Coordinates of C-alpha atoms in Angstrom, one line a residue:
X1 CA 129.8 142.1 125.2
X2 CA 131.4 139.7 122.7
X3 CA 130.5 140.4 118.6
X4 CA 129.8 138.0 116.1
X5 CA 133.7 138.5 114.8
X6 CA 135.1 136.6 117.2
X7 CA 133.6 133.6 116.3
X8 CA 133.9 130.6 114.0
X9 CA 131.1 130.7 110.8
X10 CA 128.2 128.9 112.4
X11 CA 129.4 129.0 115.8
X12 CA 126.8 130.8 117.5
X13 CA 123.9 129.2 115.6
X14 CA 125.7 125.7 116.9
X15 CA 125.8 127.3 120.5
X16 CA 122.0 128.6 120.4
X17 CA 120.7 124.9 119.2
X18 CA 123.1 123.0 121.8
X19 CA 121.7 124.8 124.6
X20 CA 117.7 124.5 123.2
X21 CA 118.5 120.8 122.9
X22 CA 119.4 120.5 126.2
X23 CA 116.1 122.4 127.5
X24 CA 113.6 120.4 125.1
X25 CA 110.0 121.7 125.0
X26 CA 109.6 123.9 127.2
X27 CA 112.4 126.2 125.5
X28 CA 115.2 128.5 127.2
X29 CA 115.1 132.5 127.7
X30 CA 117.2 135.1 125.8
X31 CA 119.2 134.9 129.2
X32 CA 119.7 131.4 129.5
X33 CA 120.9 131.2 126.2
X34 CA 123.3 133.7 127.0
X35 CA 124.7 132.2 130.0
X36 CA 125.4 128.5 128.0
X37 CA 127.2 130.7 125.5
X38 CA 129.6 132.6 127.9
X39 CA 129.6 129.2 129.6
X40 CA 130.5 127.2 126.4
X41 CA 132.6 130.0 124.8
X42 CA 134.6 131.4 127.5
X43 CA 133.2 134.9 127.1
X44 CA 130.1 136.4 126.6
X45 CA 127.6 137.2 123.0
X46 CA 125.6 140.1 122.6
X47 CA 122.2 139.6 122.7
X48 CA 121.5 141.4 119.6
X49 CA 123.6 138.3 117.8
X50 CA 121.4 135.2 119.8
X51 CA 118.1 137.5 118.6
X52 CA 119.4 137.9 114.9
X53 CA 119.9 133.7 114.6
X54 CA 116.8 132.9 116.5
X55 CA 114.6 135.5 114.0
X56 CA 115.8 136.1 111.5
X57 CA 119.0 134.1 110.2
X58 CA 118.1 130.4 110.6
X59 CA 114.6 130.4 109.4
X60 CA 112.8 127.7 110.6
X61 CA 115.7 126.0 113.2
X62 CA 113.6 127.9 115.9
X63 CA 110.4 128.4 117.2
X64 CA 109.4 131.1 119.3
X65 CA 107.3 130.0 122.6
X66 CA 106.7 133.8 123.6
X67 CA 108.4 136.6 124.7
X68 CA 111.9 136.2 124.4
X69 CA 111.8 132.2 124.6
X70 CA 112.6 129.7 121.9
X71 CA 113.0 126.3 121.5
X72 CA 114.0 124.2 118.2
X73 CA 111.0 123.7 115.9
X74 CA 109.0 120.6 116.6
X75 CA 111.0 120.0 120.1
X76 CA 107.4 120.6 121.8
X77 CA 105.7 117.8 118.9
X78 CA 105.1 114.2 119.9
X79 CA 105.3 112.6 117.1
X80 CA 105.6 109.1 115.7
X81 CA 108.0 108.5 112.5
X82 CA 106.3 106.9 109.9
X83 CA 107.3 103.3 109.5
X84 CA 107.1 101.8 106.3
X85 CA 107.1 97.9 106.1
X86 CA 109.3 96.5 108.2
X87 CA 110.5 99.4 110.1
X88 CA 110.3 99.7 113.7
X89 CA 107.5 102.8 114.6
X90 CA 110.2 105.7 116.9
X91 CA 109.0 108.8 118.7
X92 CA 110.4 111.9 117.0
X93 CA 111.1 113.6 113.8
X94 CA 114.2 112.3 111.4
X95 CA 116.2 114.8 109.7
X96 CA 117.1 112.9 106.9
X97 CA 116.5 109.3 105.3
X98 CA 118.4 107.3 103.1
X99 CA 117.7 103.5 102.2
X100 CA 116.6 101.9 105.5
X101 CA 118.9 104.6 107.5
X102 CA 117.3 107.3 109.7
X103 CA 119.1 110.3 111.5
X104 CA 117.3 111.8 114.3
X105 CA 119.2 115.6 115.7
X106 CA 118.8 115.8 119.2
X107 CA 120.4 114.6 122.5
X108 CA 120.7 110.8 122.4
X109 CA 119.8 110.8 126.2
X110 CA 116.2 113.0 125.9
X111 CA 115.6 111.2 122.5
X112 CA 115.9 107.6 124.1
X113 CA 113.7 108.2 127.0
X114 CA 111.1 109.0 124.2
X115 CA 111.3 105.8 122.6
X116 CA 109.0 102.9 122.9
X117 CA 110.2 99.3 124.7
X118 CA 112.0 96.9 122.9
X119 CA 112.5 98.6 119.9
X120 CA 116.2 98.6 119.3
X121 CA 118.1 95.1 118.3
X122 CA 121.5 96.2 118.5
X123 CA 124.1 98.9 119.0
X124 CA 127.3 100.1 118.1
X125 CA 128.5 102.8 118.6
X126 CA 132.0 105.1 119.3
X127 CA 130.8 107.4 121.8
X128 CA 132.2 111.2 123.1
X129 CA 133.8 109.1 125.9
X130 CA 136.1 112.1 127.2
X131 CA 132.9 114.0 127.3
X132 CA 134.8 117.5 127.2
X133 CA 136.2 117.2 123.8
X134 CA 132.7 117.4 122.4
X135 CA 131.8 120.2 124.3
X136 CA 131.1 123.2 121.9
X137 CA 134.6 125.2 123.8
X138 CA 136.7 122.2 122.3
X139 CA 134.9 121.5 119.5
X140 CA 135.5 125.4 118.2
X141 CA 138.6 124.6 118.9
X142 CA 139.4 122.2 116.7
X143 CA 137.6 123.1 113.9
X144 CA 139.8 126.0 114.3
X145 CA 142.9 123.6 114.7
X146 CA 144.3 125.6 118.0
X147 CA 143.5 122.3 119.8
X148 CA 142.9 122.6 123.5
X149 CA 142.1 119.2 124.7
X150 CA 142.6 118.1 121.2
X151 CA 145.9 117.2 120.3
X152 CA 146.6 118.4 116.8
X153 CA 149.6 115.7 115.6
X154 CA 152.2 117.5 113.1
X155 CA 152.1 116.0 109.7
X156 CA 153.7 112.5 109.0
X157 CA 155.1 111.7 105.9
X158 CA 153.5 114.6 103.5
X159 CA 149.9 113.3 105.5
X160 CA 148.0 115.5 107.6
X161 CA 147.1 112.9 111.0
X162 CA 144.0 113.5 112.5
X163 CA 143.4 115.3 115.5
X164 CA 143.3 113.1 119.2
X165 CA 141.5 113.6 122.5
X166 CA 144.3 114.0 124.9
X167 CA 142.4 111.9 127.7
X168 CA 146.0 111.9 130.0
X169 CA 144.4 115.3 130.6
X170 CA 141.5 113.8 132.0
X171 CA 141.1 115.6 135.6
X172 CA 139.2 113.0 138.4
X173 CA 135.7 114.8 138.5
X174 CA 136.3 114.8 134.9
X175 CA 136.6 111.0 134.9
X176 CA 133.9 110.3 137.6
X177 CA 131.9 112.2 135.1
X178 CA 132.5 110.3 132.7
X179 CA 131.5 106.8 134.8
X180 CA 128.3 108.6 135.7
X181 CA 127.4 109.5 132.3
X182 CA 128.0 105.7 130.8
X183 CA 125.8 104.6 134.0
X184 CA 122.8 106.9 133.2
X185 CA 123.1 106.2 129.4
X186 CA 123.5 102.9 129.8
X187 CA 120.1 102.7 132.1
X188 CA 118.1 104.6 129.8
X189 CA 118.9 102.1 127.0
X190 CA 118.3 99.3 128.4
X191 CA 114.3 99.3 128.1
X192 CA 114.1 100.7 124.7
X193 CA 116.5 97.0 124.0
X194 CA 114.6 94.0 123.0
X195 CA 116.3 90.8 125.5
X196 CA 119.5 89.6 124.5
X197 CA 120.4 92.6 122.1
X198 CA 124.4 92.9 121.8
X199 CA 125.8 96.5 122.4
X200 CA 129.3 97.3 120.9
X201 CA 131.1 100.4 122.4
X202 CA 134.5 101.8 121.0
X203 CA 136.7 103.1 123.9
X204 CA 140.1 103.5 125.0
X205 CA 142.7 101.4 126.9
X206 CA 142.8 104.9 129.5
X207 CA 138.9 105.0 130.5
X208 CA 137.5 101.1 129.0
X209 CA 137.4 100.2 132.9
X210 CA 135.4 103.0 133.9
X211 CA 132.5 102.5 130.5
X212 CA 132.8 98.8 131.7
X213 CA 132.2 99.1 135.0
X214 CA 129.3 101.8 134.3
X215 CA 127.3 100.0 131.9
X216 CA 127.4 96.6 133.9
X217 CA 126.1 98.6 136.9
X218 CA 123.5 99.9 134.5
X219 CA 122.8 95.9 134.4
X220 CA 124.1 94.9 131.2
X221 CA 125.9 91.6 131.2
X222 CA 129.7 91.8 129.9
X223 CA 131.1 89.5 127.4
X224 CA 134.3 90.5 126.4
X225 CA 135.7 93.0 123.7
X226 CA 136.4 93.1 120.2
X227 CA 140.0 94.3 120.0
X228 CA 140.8 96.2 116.3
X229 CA 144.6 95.8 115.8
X230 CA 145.7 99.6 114.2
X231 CA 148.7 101.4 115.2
X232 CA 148.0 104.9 116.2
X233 CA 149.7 108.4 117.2
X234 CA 148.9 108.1 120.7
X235 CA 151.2 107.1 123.1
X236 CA 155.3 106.3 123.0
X237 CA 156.4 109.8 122.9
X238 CA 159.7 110.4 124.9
X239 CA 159.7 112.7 128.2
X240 CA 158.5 116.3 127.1
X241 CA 161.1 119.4 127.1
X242 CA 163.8 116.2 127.6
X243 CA 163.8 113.7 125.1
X244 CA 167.4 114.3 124.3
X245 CA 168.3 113.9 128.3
X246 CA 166.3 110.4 128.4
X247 CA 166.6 109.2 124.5
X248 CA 165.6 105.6 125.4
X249 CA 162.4 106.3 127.6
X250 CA 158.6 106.7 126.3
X251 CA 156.4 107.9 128.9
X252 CA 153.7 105.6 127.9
X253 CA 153.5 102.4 125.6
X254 CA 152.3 103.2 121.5
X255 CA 149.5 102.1 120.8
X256 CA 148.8 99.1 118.5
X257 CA 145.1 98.6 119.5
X258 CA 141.4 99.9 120.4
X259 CA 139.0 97.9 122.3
X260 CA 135.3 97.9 121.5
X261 CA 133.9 96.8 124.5
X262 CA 130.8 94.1 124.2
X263 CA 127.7 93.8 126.3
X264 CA 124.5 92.0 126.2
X265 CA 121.1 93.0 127.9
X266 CA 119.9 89.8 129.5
X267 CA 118.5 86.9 127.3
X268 CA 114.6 85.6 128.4
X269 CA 114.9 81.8 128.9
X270 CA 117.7 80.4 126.6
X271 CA 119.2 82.0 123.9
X272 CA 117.6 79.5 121.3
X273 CA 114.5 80.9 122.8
X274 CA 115.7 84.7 122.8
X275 CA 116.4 83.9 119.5
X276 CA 113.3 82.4 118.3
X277 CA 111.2 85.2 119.7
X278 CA 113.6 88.1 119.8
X279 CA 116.1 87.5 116.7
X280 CA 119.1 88.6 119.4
X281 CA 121.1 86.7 121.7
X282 CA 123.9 85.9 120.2
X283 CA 126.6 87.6 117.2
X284 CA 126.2 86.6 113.5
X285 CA 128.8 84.2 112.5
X286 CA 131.1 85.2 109.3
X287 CA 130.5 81.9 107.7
X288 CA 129.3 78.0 108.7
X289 CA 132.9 77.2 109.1
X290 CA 133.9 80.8 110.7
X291 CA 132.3 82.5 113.9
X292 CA 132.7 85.9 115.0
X293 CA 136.1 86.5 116.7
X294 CA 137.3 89.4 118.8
X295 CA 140.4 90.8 117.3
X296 CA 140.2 92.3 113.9
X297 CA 143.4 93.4 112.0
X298 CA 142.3 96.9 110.8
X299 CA 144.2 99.8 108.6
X300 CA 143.4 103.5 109.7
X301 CA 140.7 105.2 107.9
X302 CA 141.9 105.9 104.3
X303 CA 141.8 109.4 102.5
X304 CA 139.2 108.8 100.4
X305 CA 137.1 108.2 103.4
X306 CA 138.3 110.9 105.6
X307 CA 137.7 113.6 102.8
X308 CA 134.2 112.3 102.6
X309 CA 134.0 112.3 106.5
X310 CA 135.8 115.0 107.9
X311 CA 135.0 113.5 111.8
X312 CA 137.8 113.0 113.9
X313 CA 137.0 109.5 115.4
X314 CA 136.0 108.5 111.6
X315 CA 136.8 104.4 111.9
X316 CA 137.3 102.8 108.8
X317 CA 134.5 101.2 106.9
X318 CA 135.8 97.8 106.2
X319 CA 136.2 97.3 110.2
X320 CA 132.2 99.1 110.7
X321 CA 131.2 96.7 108.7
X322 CA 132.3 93.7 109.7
X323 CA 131.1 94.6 113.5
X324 CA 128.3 95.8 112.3
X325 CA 127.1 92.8 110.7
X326 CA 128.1 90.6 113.7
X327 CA 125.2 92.8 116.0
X328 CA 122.5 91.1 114.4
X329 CA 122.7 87.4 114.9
X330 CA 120.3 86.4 112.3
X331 CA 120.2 89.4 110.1
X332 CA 116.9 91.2 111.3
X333 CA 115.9 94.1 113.6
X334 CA 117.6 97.3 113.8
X335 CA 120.8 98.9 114.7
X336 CA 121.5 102.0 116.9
X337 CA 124.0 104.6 116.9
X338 CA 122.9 107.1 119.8
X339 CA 126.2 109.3 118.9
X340 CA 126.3 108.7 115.4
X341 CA 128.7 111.6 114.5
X342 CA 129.5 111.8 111.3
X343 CA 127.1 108.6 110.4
X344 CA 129.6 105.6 109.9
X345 CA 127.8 103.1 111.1
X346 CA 124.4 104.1 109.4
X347 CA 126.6 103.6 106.4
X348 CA 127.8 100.7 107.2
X349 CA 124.6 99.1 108.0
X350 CA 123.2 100.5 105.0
X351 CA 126.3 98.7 103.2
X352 CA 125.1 95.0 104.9
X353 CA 121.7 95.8 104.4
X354 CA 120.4 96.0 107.7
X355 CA 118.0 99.1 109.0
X356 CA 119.8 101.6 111.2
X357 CA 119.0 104.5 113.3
X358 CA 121.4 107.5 114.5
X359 CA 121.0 110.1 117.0
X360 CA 123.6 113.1 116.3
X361 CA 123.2 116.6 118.8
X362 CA 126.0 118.6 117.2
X363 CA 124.2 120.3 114.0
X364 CA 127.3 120.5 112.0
X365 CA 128.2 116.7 112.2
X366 CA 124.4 115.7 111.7
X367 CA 124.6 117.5 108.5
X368 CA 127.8 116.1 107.6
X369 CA 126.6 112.9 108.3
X370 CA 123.7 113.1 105.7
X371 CA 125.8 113.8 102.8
X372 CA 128.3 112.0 103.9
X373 CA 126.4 108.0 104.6
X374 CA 125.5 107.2 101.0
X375 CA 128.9 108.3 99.8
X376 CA 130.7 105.7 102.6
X377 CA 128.0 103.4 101.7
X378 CA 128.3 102.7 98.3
X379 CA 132.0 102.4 98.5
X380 CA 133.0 98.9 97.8
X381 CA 134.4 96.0 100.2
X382 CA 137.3 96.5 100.5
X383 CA 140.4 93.3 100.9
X384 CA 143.2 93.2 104.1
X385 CA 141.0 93.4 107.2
X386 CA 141.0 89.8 108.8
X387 CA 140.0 88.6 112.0
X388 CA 142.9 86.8 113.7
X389 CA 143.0 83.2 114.4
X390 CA 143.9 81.9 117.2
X391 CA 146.4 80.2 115.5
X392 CA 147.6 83.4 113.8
X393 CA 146.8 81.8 110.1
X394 CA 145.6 85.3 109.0
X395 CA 147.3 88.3 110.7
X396 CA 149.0 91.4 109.1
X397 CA 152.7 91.8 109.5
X398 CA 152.7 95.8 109.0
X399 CA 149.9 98.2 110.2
X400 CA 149.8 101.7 109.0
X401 CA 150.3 104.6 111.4
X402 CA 146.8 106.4 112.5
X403 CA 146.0 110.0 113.4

């Protein structure tokens, strides 16, 4: 049987919660709990260590249903969070507030089908869309910085780069799980959207057709992406174990840019109309002279940020902003994050003023996320990321390296 020893600080509790998540109200045995942990971990944990956390060392994370079953506290409550004015009335519990931000901890999935009808305006969000890499296995992984699918770049410069999914590693089921998944999410959504709400998604040149194609079979109507201009570590590396035999070959282009892929649940009637009775429809312009365009020139995320953020798909907040804003066409409703990590884009709602709601499974990041969104929130606007012309009159000439 495996002993507390071998694991990370935290990494059991993280494990036990996980797998109560997943089984909601009704709770899991000792033994399922067991099995997700040999599952997630790769070898098994003694009993005696699940007990101590359930009883005795996270006191009131869990709730005990009866003999030798546990859920997490309040899982079994149906509540309603109390809406002050001008907040939209959501089914669950928050674990923390700040401003006109809430952060809900559970599975973004469970927690949507919870939620009333048309109570969401917007979303954008950057979502696990490897799937595996935020499995607890890799996640323990990279907090411990042995990587496994994470890719752990050497340091550039006298910088430390940021850790990236490695989705070349991607298997087929692994990719036809990951279609699936953005179908299911993406029908679940849709009811809890009000007609004509926008929904941003980050993604990656390797999988964008597959979270495309899901989420318009899911019945959402495409229109177009928002293309961020940043130069990262992924991609133009020459042939592995050769790259003095083939000096002049990269196996795959560098990358100089991330789509954020743009849908819209259908409008009632016209969009003025939407408008008039829904507030969505169409993407807030940047000024009377200026509307909303779809490539951004962006900069990685800076170290100031990153030390407050420690996530490794952190995304700057002068780009979160700006696409954040854009969501709400005339400045009211409410934005959703469903995998708000490590709470970006609750921050950078808070920052425009708009009211925000995150979902957030993984305990550690949830918990990040709450000290971390009034710290990227009050940071101030900062100058050099444009939106690109079409007649190129505001571009940037160099883009720093990121990861």
């Amino acid at each position: 049987m495996g002993t507390v020893g071998k694991f990370q600080p935290g990494q059991i509790r993280d494990g036990i919660a996980e797998c109560l998540s997943r089984h909601g109200m009704d709770g899991a045995s000792i033994g399922e709990i067991e099995a997700h942990m040999e599952t997630a971990f790769g070898e098994a944990v003694a009993s005696s260590s699940i007990r101590s956390y359930l009883q005795l060392n996270t006191p009131g994370k869990f709730e005990r249903l009866g003999r030798g079953r546990y859920r997490i506290a309040d899982a079994g409550l149906v509540m309603t969070d109390p809406a002050p004015d001008g907040e939209v009335e959501l089914k669950g519990k928050p674990v923390y507030r700040h401003g006109k931000t809430r952060l809900f901890r559970a599975d973004s999935l469970e927690w949507l089908r919870e939620q009333p009808e048309h109570s969401v305006h917007g979303v954008v969000t950057d979502p696990p869309y490897g799937l595996v890499e935020y499995t607890p296995t890799e996640l323990a992984k990279l907090r411990a910085g042995r990587g496994g699918t994470w890719r752990i770049p050497p340091s550039f410069d006298g910088h430390q780069r940021a850790p990236l999914p490695r989705f070349t590693t991607l298997s087929s089921a692994e990719l036809d799980q990951l279609e699936r998944f953005f179908r299911q999410f993406g029908e679940i959504l849709m009811p809890v959207l009000v007609p004509g709400a926008h929904v941003m998604v980050a993604a990656n040149p390797l999988v964008s057709h597959l979270v495309s194609y899901a989420l318009d079979a899911a019945g959402f109507e495409r229109r177009g992406e928002v293309v961020r201009l940043v130069t990262t570590m992924r991609g133009g590396d020459r042939p592995k174990n050769a790259h003095e035999e083939f000096p002049d070959v990269s196996v795959m282009p560098r990358s100089n840019w991330e789509p954020w892929l743009l849908f819209r649940k259908p409008v009632e009637g016209t969009v003025a109309e939407n408008l008039r009775k829904w507030k969505t429809g169409g993407l807030r312009r940047i000024s009377d002279e200026r509307p909303f365009g779809d490539v951004i020139a962006s900069s990685p995320t800076n170290v100031k940020e990153r030390t407050i953020a420690n996530h490794p798909s952190l995304k700057p907040q002068a780009f979160m902003r700006q696409v954040v804003r854009a969501i709400l066409p005339l400045g009211e409703g409410i934005v959703l994050d469903p995998f708000a990590g490590s709470g970006s884009t609750l921050a950078a709602a808070e920052a425009v003023g708009y009211q925000s709601v995150g979902v957030e499974l993984d305990p550690t990041y949830a918990e990040l996320a709450s000290k971390s969104i009034p710290k990227l929130a009050a940071l101030p606007d900062r100058v050099g990321l444009v939106h690109v012309d079409p007649v190129g009159a505001e571009a940037s000439d160099a883009v720093p390296v990121e990861g």
